[in-house]
XYZ file of C-alpha atoms in Angstrom:
672
model
C -109.447 115.000 1.019
C -110.782 113.027 3.609
C -107.340 111.541 4.404
C -104.336 112.834 2.811
C -101.879 110.282 3.748
C -98.276 111.298 5.115
C -96.565 112.096 2.024
C -98.995 112.838 -1.061
C -97.895 115.445 -3.418
C -98.950 116.855 -6.768
C -96.507 115.937 -9.612
C -96.217 116.352 -13.242
C -93.801 114.938 -16.021
C -91.290 115.454 -17.071
C -91.021 117.760 -14.111
C -89.059 121.205 -13.914
C -86.651 120.702 -16.915
C -84.104 123.386 -17.674
C -83.044 124.744 -14.548
C -80.282 122.118 -13.519
C -77.780 124.750 -13.859
C -79.077 126.941 -11.151
C -79.722 123.920 -8.607
C -83.482 123.444 -9.396
C -84.170 119.860 -9.712
C -86.604 118.292 -11.939
C -88.857 116.870 -9.366
C -91.799 114.930 -10.807
C -92.800 111.456 -10.297
C -90.418 109.241 -8.912
C -91.636 106.255 -10.557
C -92.504 108.032 -14.070
C -93.360 104.646 -15.784
C -96.336 103.996 -13.282
C -97.276 107.792 -13.281
C -97.422 108.053 -17.074
C -99.282 104.862 -17.437
C -101.804 106.216 -14.854
C -102.485 109.029 -17.279
C -102.631 106.830 -20.208
C -105.146 104.675 -18.345
C -107.696 107.709 -18.266
C -106.920 109.652 -21.436
C -104.805 112.420 -20.220
C -102.024 114.258 -21.907
C -98.889 112.866 -20.781
C -97.678 116.019 -18.812
C -101.015 116.130 -17.002
C -100.727 116.607 -13.301
C -101.510 113.843 -10.765
C -100.694 112.384 -7.218
C -97.781 110.812 -5.939
C -98.491 108.725 -2.967
C -95.784 107.335 -0.455
C -96.433 104.488 1.837
C -100.213 105.321 2.556
C -102.673 106.611 0.262
C -105.521 109.145 0.573
C -109.189 108.934 1.015
C -110.821 111.109 -1.843
C -114.461 112.356 -2.026
C -115.242 113.611 -5.435
C -117.718 116.415 -5.864
C -118.231 115.506 -9.518
C -118.262 112.541 -11.477
C -114.378 111.695 -12.683
C -112.697 108.993 -14.429
C -109.622 107.774 -12.152
C -106.846 105.280 -12.286
C -104.454 104.140 -9.690
C -101.204 102.510 -10.453
C -97.468 101.823 -8.918
C -97.173 99.765 -5.926
C -99.961 97.148 -4.863
C -102.553 98.684 -2.370
C -106.078 97.521 -1.263
C -108.483 99.990 -3.176
C -112.038 100.696 -2.401
C -114.637 102.717 -4.152
C -117.562 103.551 -1.888
C -116.443 100.748 0.445
C -116.300 98.185 -2.517
C -112.874 96.554 -3.826
C -111.765 97.918 -7.010
C -108.561 96.957 -9.105
C -105.357 98.969 -9.874
C -104.515 99.702 -13.446
C -107.768 100.058 -14.824
C -110.022 103.280 -15.452
C -112.512 103.762 -12.632
C -115.660 106.043 -13.034
C -116.166 107.522 -9.656
C -119.714 108.973 -9.204
C -120.415 112.661 -7.865
C -119.942 112.040 -4.135
C -118.147 108.998 -4.586
C -115.205 108.032 -2.132
C -111.859 106.531 -3.539
C -109.878 105.203 -0.669
C -106.367 104.102 -1.429
C -104.859 101.964 1.540
C -101.327 101.167 2.729
C -98.483 99.890 0.358
C -97.824 96.328 1.520
C -94.582 94.316 0.967
C -93.720 95.335 -2.490
C -92.995 98.883 -3.569
C -93.073 102.249 -1.923
C -95.125 104.617 -4.187
C -98.632 104.797 -5.572
C -99.994 107.063 -8.564
C -103.307 108.476 -8.960
C -104.506 110.236 -12.237
C -107.820 112.013 -12.655
C -109.534 112.746 -16.097
C -108.523 116.377 -16.868
C -105.384 116.455 -14.773
C -105.106 118.099 -11.278
C -105.032 121.936 -11.196
C -101.965 123.360 -9.453
C -100.050 126.606 -10.187
C -97.267 126.318 -12.573
C -93.770 127.320 -11.073
C -90.611 127.809 -13.563
C -92.500 125.486 -16.044
C -93.915 122.807 -13.847
C -96.651 122.127 -11.647
C -94.542 119.441 -9.807
C -94.094 119.875 -6.021
C -90.633 120.471 -4.576
C -91.086 120.441 -0.909
C -87.563 121.365 0.294
C -87.843 124.643 -2.093
C -91.323 125.015 -1.059
C -92.840 125.579 -4.546
C -94.789 123.755 -7.196
C -98.078 121.758 -6.227
C -100.161 123.129 -3.604
C -98.401 125.810 -1.708
C -95.060 123.812 -2.082
C -95.951 121.276 0.519
C -97.281 117.761 1.000
C -101.263 117.539 0.689
C -103.092 117.855 4.237
C -106.530 116.478 5.423
C -109.105 118.803 4.188
C -107.323 120.054 1.149
C -109.710 120.935 -1.857
C -108.060 120.129 -5.377
C -109.738 121.147 -8.527
C -109.479 119.377 -11.789
C -107.290 121.238 -14.559
C -110.046 120.091 -17.250
C -107.317 119.200 -19.968
C -108.717 117.747 -23.176
C -108.671 113.978 -22.772
C -108.721 110.818 -25.041
C -109.821 107.339 -24.675
C -109.531 105.570 -21.459
C -107.687 102.159 -21.640
C -106.914 99.258 -19.259
C -103.150 98.776 -18.618
C -102.557 95.187 -19.608
C -100.718 92.648 -17.073
C -97.840 92.481 -19.602
C -97.604 96.346 -19.883
C -97.532 96.974 -16.239
C -94.000 97.146 -14.135
C -92.888 94.235 -12.145
C -92.438 94.600 -8.443
C -89.923 92.593 -6.398
C -87.985 93.061 -3.054
C -84.562 92.034 -4.792
C -84.285 94.651 -7.456
C -81.881 94.835 -10.439
C -80.867 98.108 -11.860
C -79.688 98.618 -15.596
C -76.633 100.590 -15.213
C -73.904 102.518 -17.598
C -70.272 102.677 -16.384
C -69.182 106.193 -15.656
C -68.544 108.960 -15.342
C -66.063 108.026 -12.412
C -64.654 104.385 -12.798
C -61.523 102.434 -12.643
C -58.606 102.819 -12.564
C -58.783 106.622 -12.239
C -60.970 106.704 -9.057
C -61.951 103.216 -7.984
C -59.826 100.063 -8.054
C -60.933 97.409 -10.655
C -61.821 95.360 -7.653
C -64.019 98.037 -6.599
C -66.107 98.136 -9.762
C -66.312 94.240 -9.528
C -67.663 94.784 -5.919
C -70.077 97.295 -7.048
C -71.619 95.012 -9.561
C -71.302 91.893 -7.712
C -73.032 93.180 -4.176
C -76.725 93.099 -3.274
C -76.751 96.368 -1.633
C -79.487 97.044 0.912
C -81.918 100.088 0.820
C -81.294 102.151 4.045
C -84.519 103.301 5.905
C -82.777 106.979 5.665
C -83.972 107.453 2.072
C -86.188 109.623 0.245
C -86.594 111.778 -3.155
C -83.308 113.331 -2.912
C -81.492 110.029 -2.759
C -81.568 106.358 -1.843
C -79.030 105.695 0.813
C -77.412 102.155 0.264
C -75.565 99.835 2.744
C -72.729 97.956 1.213
C -69.005 97.549 1.329
C -66.555 100.311 1.543
C -64.536 100.875 -1.563
C -60.610 100.438 -1.512
C -60.339 103.604 -3.737
C -57.692 104.200 -6.246
C -56.460 107.441 -4.454
C -55.531 108.421 -1.130
C -57.085 111.833 -1.352
C -59.075 114.217 -3.411
C -56.209 116.930 -3.426
C -57.426 120.578 -3.493
C -61.249 118.982 -3.579
C -60.915 117.460 -0.087
C -58.994 114.817 1.949
C -61.137 112.071 1.139
C -60.552 110.120 -2.015
C -64.373 110.419 -2.990
C -63.839 114.149 -3.372
C -63.336 115.906 -6.742
C -63.997 119.456 -8.089
C -67.667 119.830 -8.286
C -69.201 118.821 -11.420
C -72.989 117.970 -12.572
C -74.703 115.001 -11.301
C -77.262 113.018 -13.366
C -80.622 111.677 -11.749
C -79.884 107.973 -11.155
C -76.100 108.375 -10.530
C -74.502 106.137 -7.914
C -72.844 108.762 -5.632
C -70.198 108.074 -3.477
C -70.458 110.815 -0.371
C -67.321 109.535 1.439
C -67.805 105.892 1.652
C -71.654 105.654 1.392
C -73.366 105.026 -1.859
C -76.537 107.138 -2.607
C -78.746 106.765 -5.792
C -79.404 110.253 -6.490
C -83.279 110.974 -6.834
C -85.380 113.621 -8.856
C -85.224 115.897 -5.644
C -81.703 115.630 -5.601
C -78.918 118.389 -6.124
C -77.423 119.328 -9.345
C -74.002 119.969 -8.716
C -71.600 118.134 -6.326
C -68.084 117.146 -5.308
C -68.153 113.288 -5.269
C -67.388 110.642 -7.673
C -70.052 108.566 -9.250
C -68.998 105.207 -10.825
C -72.522 104.078 -12.436
C -75.302 105.536 -13.687
C -78.900 104.061 -13.811
C -80.194 104.030 -17.195
C -83.141 106.780 -17.837
C -85.644 103.782 -18.889
C -84.760 102.216 -15.352
C -84.948 105.163 -13.163
C -88.504 104.485 -12.543
C -87.428 101.709 -10.100
C -85.847 104.182 -7.735
C -89.321 105.379 -6.835
C -90.271 101.767 -5.530
C -87.030 100.846 -3.593
C -88.118 100.550 0.122
C -85.991 100.004 3.302
C -84.863 96.662 3.459
C -85.195 95.921 -0.199
C -82.024 94.691 -2.132
C -80.509 96.487 -5.211
C -78.005 94.768 -7.720
C -76.412 96.751 -10.575
C -76.455 95.206 -14.064
C -74.143 96.485 -16.366
C -75.636 97.369 -19.759
C -74.352 99.058 -23.105
C -75.668 102.591 -23.375
C -76.897 101.940 -27.243
C -78.887 98.797 -26.000
C -80.619 100.677 -23.277
C -84.288 100.339 -23.134
C -86.107 103.822 -24.510
C -87.179 106.111 -21.721
C -90.085 107.369 -23.988
C -91.679 104.245 -24.434
C -94.092 102.510 -22.008
C -95.091 98.948 -21.313
C -93.290 96.129 -22.974
C -90.891 98.636 -24.937
C -89.348 99.362 -21.385
C -88.775 95.866 -20.570
C -90.354 96.777 -17.163
C -92.446 93.664 -16.828
C -89.211 91.775 -16.338
C -87.626 91.860 -12.877
C -84.292 90.710 -14.433
C -82.256 93.395 -16.370
C -81.777 91.666 -19.716
C -78.120 92.424 -20.701
C -75.287 91.195 -22.678
C -72.864 93.102 -20.663
C -71.606 96.797 -20.273
C -69.456 98.930 -22.112
C -65.826 98.164 -21.878
C -64.469 101.554 -21.945
C -64.550 102.570 -18.199
C -67.005 105.428 -18.915
C -64.910 107.220 -21.295
C -66.424 108.076 -24.581
C -63.517 109.635 -26.078
C -60.998 112.414 -25.658
C -59.522 114.998 -27.675
C -57.365 118.320 -27.239
C -58.429 121.901 -27.361
C -58.057 123.736 -30.694
C -54.658 125.258 -29.398
C -53.109 121.891 -28.262
C -52.636 122.978 -24.694
C -55.532 121.235 -22.909
C -56.931 117.459 -22.771
C -60.906 116.911 -23.088
C -62.294 114.045 -21.881
C -65.802 113.045 -22.621
C -67.364 110.877 -19.766
C -70.623 108.996 -20.131
C -73.098 109.670 -17.489
C -76.046 107.415 -17.920
C -77.405 107.030 -21.509
C -78.618 110.626 -21.622
C -75.669 112.795 -20.551
C -72.197 113.474 -21.362
C -69.909 115.270 -18.940
C -67.244 117.199 -20.911
C -64.260 117.490 -18.716
C -61.291 119.845 -19.422
C -57.558 119.117 -18.111
C -56.129 117.841 -15.124
C -57.833 117.476 -11.699
C -56.680 121.033 -10.438
C -58.580 124.160 -9.802
C -57.663 126.586 -12.845
C -59.902 129.291 -13.894
C -58.662 128.830 -17.309
C -60.540 125.665 -17.495
C -63.876 127.218 -16.193
C -63.257 129.723 -19.143
C -63.210 126.896 -21.580
C -66.281 125.224 -20.111
C -68.150 128.676 -20.422
C -66.936 129.155 -24.093
C -68.229 125.484 -24.945
C -71.778 126.110 -23.150
C -72.166 129.421 -25.343
C -71.347 127.397 -28.410
C -73.820 125.018 -27.821
C -76.545 127.320 -26.682
C -76.113 129.334 -29.708
C -76.840 126.408 -31.950
C -79.313 124.545 -29.497
C -79.104 121.067 -31.585
C -82.300 119.132 -31.388
C -82.770 116.807 -28.476
C -80.778 119.188 -26.067
C -82.127 119.345 -22.640
C -79.914 120.953 -20.438
C -76.316 122.461 -20.022
C -74.852 122.570 -16.199
C -71.225 123.817 -15.718
C -69.187 122.618 -13.036
C -65.610 123.874 -12.214
C -63.828 122.425 -15.039
C -66.670 120.245 -16.730
C -70.059 120.647 -18.519
C -72.595 118.212 -18.381
C -74.643 118.030 -21.550
C -78.073 116.444 -21.249
C -79.933 115.270 -24.234
C -83.072 112.966 -24.992
C -81.503 109.800 -26.141
C -84.427 109.048 -28.493
C -83.637 112.192 -30.544
C -79.820 112.286 -29.920
C -77.555 109.291 -29.509
C -74.424 109.628 -27.103
C -72.209 108.866 -29.807
C -73.637 111.515 -32.282
C -73.440 113.894 -29.408
C -69.842 113.096 -28.666
C -68.789 113.447 -32.463
C -70.551 116.810 -32.481
C -68.868 118.021 -29.213
C -65.644 117.212 -30.474
C -66.329 119.260 -33.607
C -67.483 122.066 -31.312
C -64.244 122.120 -29.518
C -62.087 122.290 -32.516
C -63.885 125.728 -33.396
C -63.538 127.362 -30.054
C -61.209 130.209 -29.520
C -58.335 130.289 -26.935
C -59.525 130.368 -23.354
C -57.203 133.569 -22.769
C -59.578 135.684 -24.964
C -62.598 135.139 -22.538
C -64.059 138.473 -21.072
C -67.249 138.326 -19.356
C -69.611 140.357 -17.518
C -68.573 140.113 -13.543
C -70.926 142.135 -11.265
C -69.282 142.615 -7.559
C -71.968 141.533 -5.228
C -71.659 142.876 -1.781
C -73.263 140.526 0.854
C -73.531 140.875 4.492
C -71.988 138.001 6.439
C -72.482 137.276 10.249
C -69.249 135.740 11.399
C -69.527 132.237 13.375
C -73.390 132.956 13.390
C -75.477 131.395 16.275
C -77.494 129.414 13.753
C -74.270 127.823 12.527
C -73.126 126.996 16.123
C -76.549 125.222 16.627
C -76.075 123.199 13.599
C -72.858 121.845 14.849
C -74.077 121.221 18.163
C -76.912 119.276 16.473
C -74.589 117.048 14.575
C -72.300 116.174 17.493
C -75.638 115.205 19.441
C -77.262 113.469 16.590
C -74.647 112.273 14.177
C -70.868 112.341 15.493
C -69.306 113.908 18.242
C -65.676 113.041 17.507
C -65.460 114.472 14.071
C -62.088 116.258 13.549
C -63.765 119.307 12.679
C -66.092 119.332 15.974
C -66.672 121.598 17.915
C -65.660 124.552 15.980
C -65.370 124.454 12.181
C -63.557 127.732 12.074
C -60.651 126.323 14.298
C -60.636 123.213 11.857
C -60.194 125.484 8.919
C -57.392 127.344 10.652
C -55.557 123.939 11.457
C -56.180 122.630 7.883
C -54.392 125.721 6.449
C -51.674 126.250 8.916
C -52.696 129.582 10.044
C -51.618 131.118 13.207
C -55.076 132.056 14.644
C -58.943 132.012 13.847
C -58.484 135.747 13.231
C -56.295 134.940 10.119
C -59.451 133.003 8.918
C -61.526 136.129 9.524
C -58.991 138.226 7.625
C -58.803 135.779 4.611
C -62.421 135.538 4.254
C -63.314 139.134 4.175
C -60.146 140.051 2.146
C -61.210 137.797 -0.552
C -62.956 138.207 -4.083
C -64.990 135.163 -4.431
C -65.711 134.274 -8.185
C -69.050 132.208 -8.769
C -68.021 129.247 -10.734
C -71.404 127.286 -10.428
C -74.890 127.495 -8.988
C -77.200 125.064 -7.533
C -74.282 123.654 -5.518
C -76.603 122.853 -2.319
C -79.810 123.835 -4.353
C -81.594 126.991 -5.319
C -78.916 129.307 -6.767
C -76.345 128.447 -4.276
C -72.877 129.452 -5.548
C -69.794 127.228 -5.452
C -67.272 130.116 -5.589
C -63.499 130.324 -5.185
C -61.200 133.382 -4.264
C -59.256 134.913 -7.168
C -56.105 135.257 -5.247
C -54.778 131.904 -4.571
C -53.700 133.014 -1.379
C -57.202 133.383 -0.222
C -58.106 129.718 -1.091
C -58.743 128.160 2.381
C -58.807 124.283 1.386
C -60.992 121.887 3.978
C -62.518 118.704 3.670
C -66.329 118.159 3.996
C -68.241 116.231 6.762
C -68.422 112.653 6.565
C -70.897 111.743 7.360
C -72.877 114.642 6.684
C -75.029 117.016 8.928
C -78.755 116.457 8.993
C -79.550 120.233 9.325
C -78.033 123.241 7.903
C -79.687 126.775 8.190
C -80.808 128.414 5.177
C -77.986 130.638 3.628
C -75.253 129.320 6.066
C -71.885 130.176 4.604
C -69.198 127.131 4.317
C -66.069 126.130 2.803
C -65.429 122.743 1.480
C -62.503 121.651 -0.469
C -61.182 124.923 -1.931
C -64.615 126.437 -2.778
C -66.997 128.631 -0.693
C -70.884 127.948 -0.866
C -73.957 129.590 0.292
C -76.777 127.279 1.294
C -79.628 128.198 -1.050
C -82.315 126.556 1.538
C -82.458 124.811 4.724
C -81.462 121.194 4.570
C -78.598 118.796 5.323
C -74.940 119.878 4.703
C -71.355 119.071 5.074
C -69.509 122.460 4.169
C -67.272 123.707 7.123
C -69.018 126.893 8.522
C -67.583 130.390 8.742
C -71.032 132.181 9.032
C -74.358 133.199 7.548
C -75.906 135.779 5.165
C -79.026 136.842 3.280
C -81.123 134.878 0.865
C -79.759 133.934 -2.481
C -83.248 132.782 -3.679
C -86.164 134.996 -4.085
C -88.834 132.963 -2.340
C -91.413 135.461 -3.124
C -91.109 135.359 -6.805
C -92.707 136.301 -9.315
C -92.921 139.253 -6.888
C -89.720 141.282 -6.805
C -87.195 141.586 -4.113
C -84.164 144.102 -4.053
C -81.124 143.088 -5.853
C -82.975 140.149 -7.688
C -83.885 140.031 -11.275
C -87.456 140.447 -12.086
C -87.222 137.518 -14.547
C -86.136 134.785 -12.203
C -85.663 133.819 -8.521
C -81.981 133.594 -8.190
C -79.656 136.215 -7.320
C -76.223 135.439 -8.382
C -74.923 134.729 -12.058
C -71.877 132.778 -13.185
C -68.526 134.987 -13.056
C -70.290 137.361 -10.456
C -67.855 138.296 -7.454
C -69.043 137.811 -3.898
C -67.507 140.583 -1.227
C -68.528 139.977 2.292
C -68.996 142.952 4.788
C -69.420 142.305 8.456
C -72.640 142.280 10.418
C -73.723 141.265 13.905
C -76.116 138.253 14.313
C -78.919 140.258 15.200
C -78.489 142.629 12.353
C -78.326 139.940 9.925
C -81.886 138.480 11.289
C -83.260 142.236 10.612
C -81.752 142.035 7.114
C -83.311 138.515 6.287
C -86.627 139.805 7.411
C -86.382 142.787 5.166
C -85.385 140.443 2.169
C -88.081 138.169 2.799
C -90.526 140.999 2.939
C -89.122 142.308 -0.408
C -87.333 145.480 1.036
C -84.137 146.502 2.195
C -80.749 147.222 0.739
C -78.706 144.666 2.050
C -77.230 143.365 -1.277
C -75.239 145.974 -3.128
C -74.203 145.140 -6.736
C -71.671 147.057 -8.901
C -71.115 146.277 -12.533
C -67.683 145.109 -14.073
C -65.806 142.615 -16.212
C -63.768 139.316 -15.718
C -60.739 139.052 -18.155
C -58.915 135.765 -17.792
C -55.685 137.408 -19.472
C -55.734 140.094 -16.679
C -56.134 137.393 -14.172
C -53.311 135.338 -15.467
C -50.839 138.305 -15.422
C -51.893 138.650 -11.695
C -50.905 135.188 -11.204
C -47.754 135.873 -12.968
C -46.677 138.996 -11.048
C -47.559 137.243 -7.548
C -46.154 133.903 -8.582
C -43.507 133.794 -5.626
C -45.894 134.643 -2.764
C -48.681 132.466 -4.056
C -46.262 129.391 -4.125
C -45.091 130.281 -0.703
C -48.458 130.305 0.782
C -49.522 127.169 -0.922
C -46.502 125.351 0.395
C -47.698 126.291 3.798
C -51.127 125.235 3.424
C -50.353 121.936 1.681
C -47.555 120.906 4.781
C -50.613 121.693 7.273
C -53.104 119.530 5.129
C -50.377 116.731 5.398
C -50.197 116.891 8.869
C -53.840 116.695 9.171
C -54.007 113.704 6.881
C -51.414 112.235 9.032
C -53.260 112.778 12.484
C -56.480 111.535 10.573
C -54.565 108.488 9.698
C -53.265 107.580 13.098
C -56.939 108.439 14.709
C -58.422 105.610 12.344
C -60.476 108.682 10.392
C -59.785 106.820 7.084
C -61.009 103.284 8.175
C -64.341 104.676 9.562
C -66.927 101.895 8.762
C -70.346 102.250 7.508
C -71.670 100.894 10.747
C -70.189 104.097 12.331
C -72.138 106.534 9.655
C -75.505 107.418 10.879
C -76.077 110.466 8.688
C -79.246 110.903 6.389
C -79.822 110.079 2.940
C -78.608 113.159 1.247
C -76.702 112.566 -1.826
C -73.772 114.895 -1.333
C -71.841 114.634 1.804
C -71.322 118.392 1.484
C -75.050 118.817 1.196
C -76.210 115.930 3.328
């Protein structure tokens, strides 16, 4: 590469599928349509790896002759100094130089396909680059000047010119076809909120990337005053799975989730971009406007098709109106008649199966587990992914093989066959991990937040003091005691990427409840430990974030994989499993640094694991035996949170405007 450009990466389609439940995003081309058309132009298989270019393209010298096609946003393109067109197969001679210029006023990303594909190491089934995780592509990074790429020599077919009517239309005023749900009015948003979401020309914020596209627009009125146990802001919910293309309200800030976004999070999503329309996310650039157009899920264009079948050559979204069901596909009750089940639409390719009321109840997570086991055992045709949340299970399917209504009917039938949740007994290892309390790295993250994002937040300058105040404790020593006394049960993985657990104390008296940063941090150290809502999380990698810090631990993702590391399963790179118990033991900050170095080098014994089981029936007996003490503890904590809420109200915290929020584009708020 004579010139790599600022953000050129290797991607393949459909990306890294099947690992959403452990926090590994699909990655892949952000504009899958232009990418696939480029491969079609040179006769490549649909899954051949190619290049994704952002803003400014590369200058490539070819050592051997090759067929090349360049698609996506309009750019100036030259071959050996002579202008050549996009969307057509080009023969580049040995020694030839292809120069891809800068993107102009339309679009943001360009795609380059080379006959035979681009060679790259496969990681978890894909060659796509996930730069935040540092894997895929070329060493998990953006390409650099001087890099040498090899062709994969995949079998190729006939090359073809992509006709004008088959090319996607570019604009600065985008329309996105969306389905309503999973979280709509009147439960979470007011009817006026939904009308405003559909009637607003949102502006694309400059702080947007492959994780999510931050939008500037009106603040919702909200149908709730807060999120209860999930957090003080009405956008907060118990963590559930996200869909790529969901409009995620992180506090009052709307963010469209991208292919490098998080799989799990605790914020509401009122609408979701349909699968065939998600290519547009890759072309939204700062300053563009976005208007959401409601479409019926049954009338959404097919994501499997290209060209005219996707309706992509039209700037306007063709729609006769959306589904009138507020995103709820149906409801039922569990076989024992004790628990409600709600089937929520999440785009045209996901159903979010949700159990019970909006509360933290391990019996609901047990039902989620039983349903996931039942679905995995049968593995129906068209099933793509299963991602459990706290009280929900997202079922992702290929809409060309399994319609949403057929999915819903089958899921209702499955529910009628499930055993009572009280019968659940599952393997439950106790994983002893070191915790450096109030670690210097987390202190640094708070200082950066105060300097670069917001200095007057209620949780600044010390998150642990904020946790104490939120829960009515006498001293920060009480926070320390509770965290180290607790057994944290892992309910979800991937909350902040790469096997990051969302876990809750088994004893409700240990459930410290906080709210999440709003706006979020721009930087969080890898393996920071924090609390958001009633949940504890270990950050799987360095990045943005929003949980209230208590300390830092060792790695929960084996970055050396497929090489082994102590405590990790040799078959995959994540440390923890669903229903594991996390138990902390204290270490000093310097001792932790030594432990982290050992884990990175594949040695040491900082992780200690003992086998065991978790029985829901035994847990419910424990709750019954300690009901009075648990109720008293909850009353004290709820009173303290009510006082904190009143302080926030008097200080104007709930009326913070979009203009005050300068956080980055992360789609979670707690991740951001």
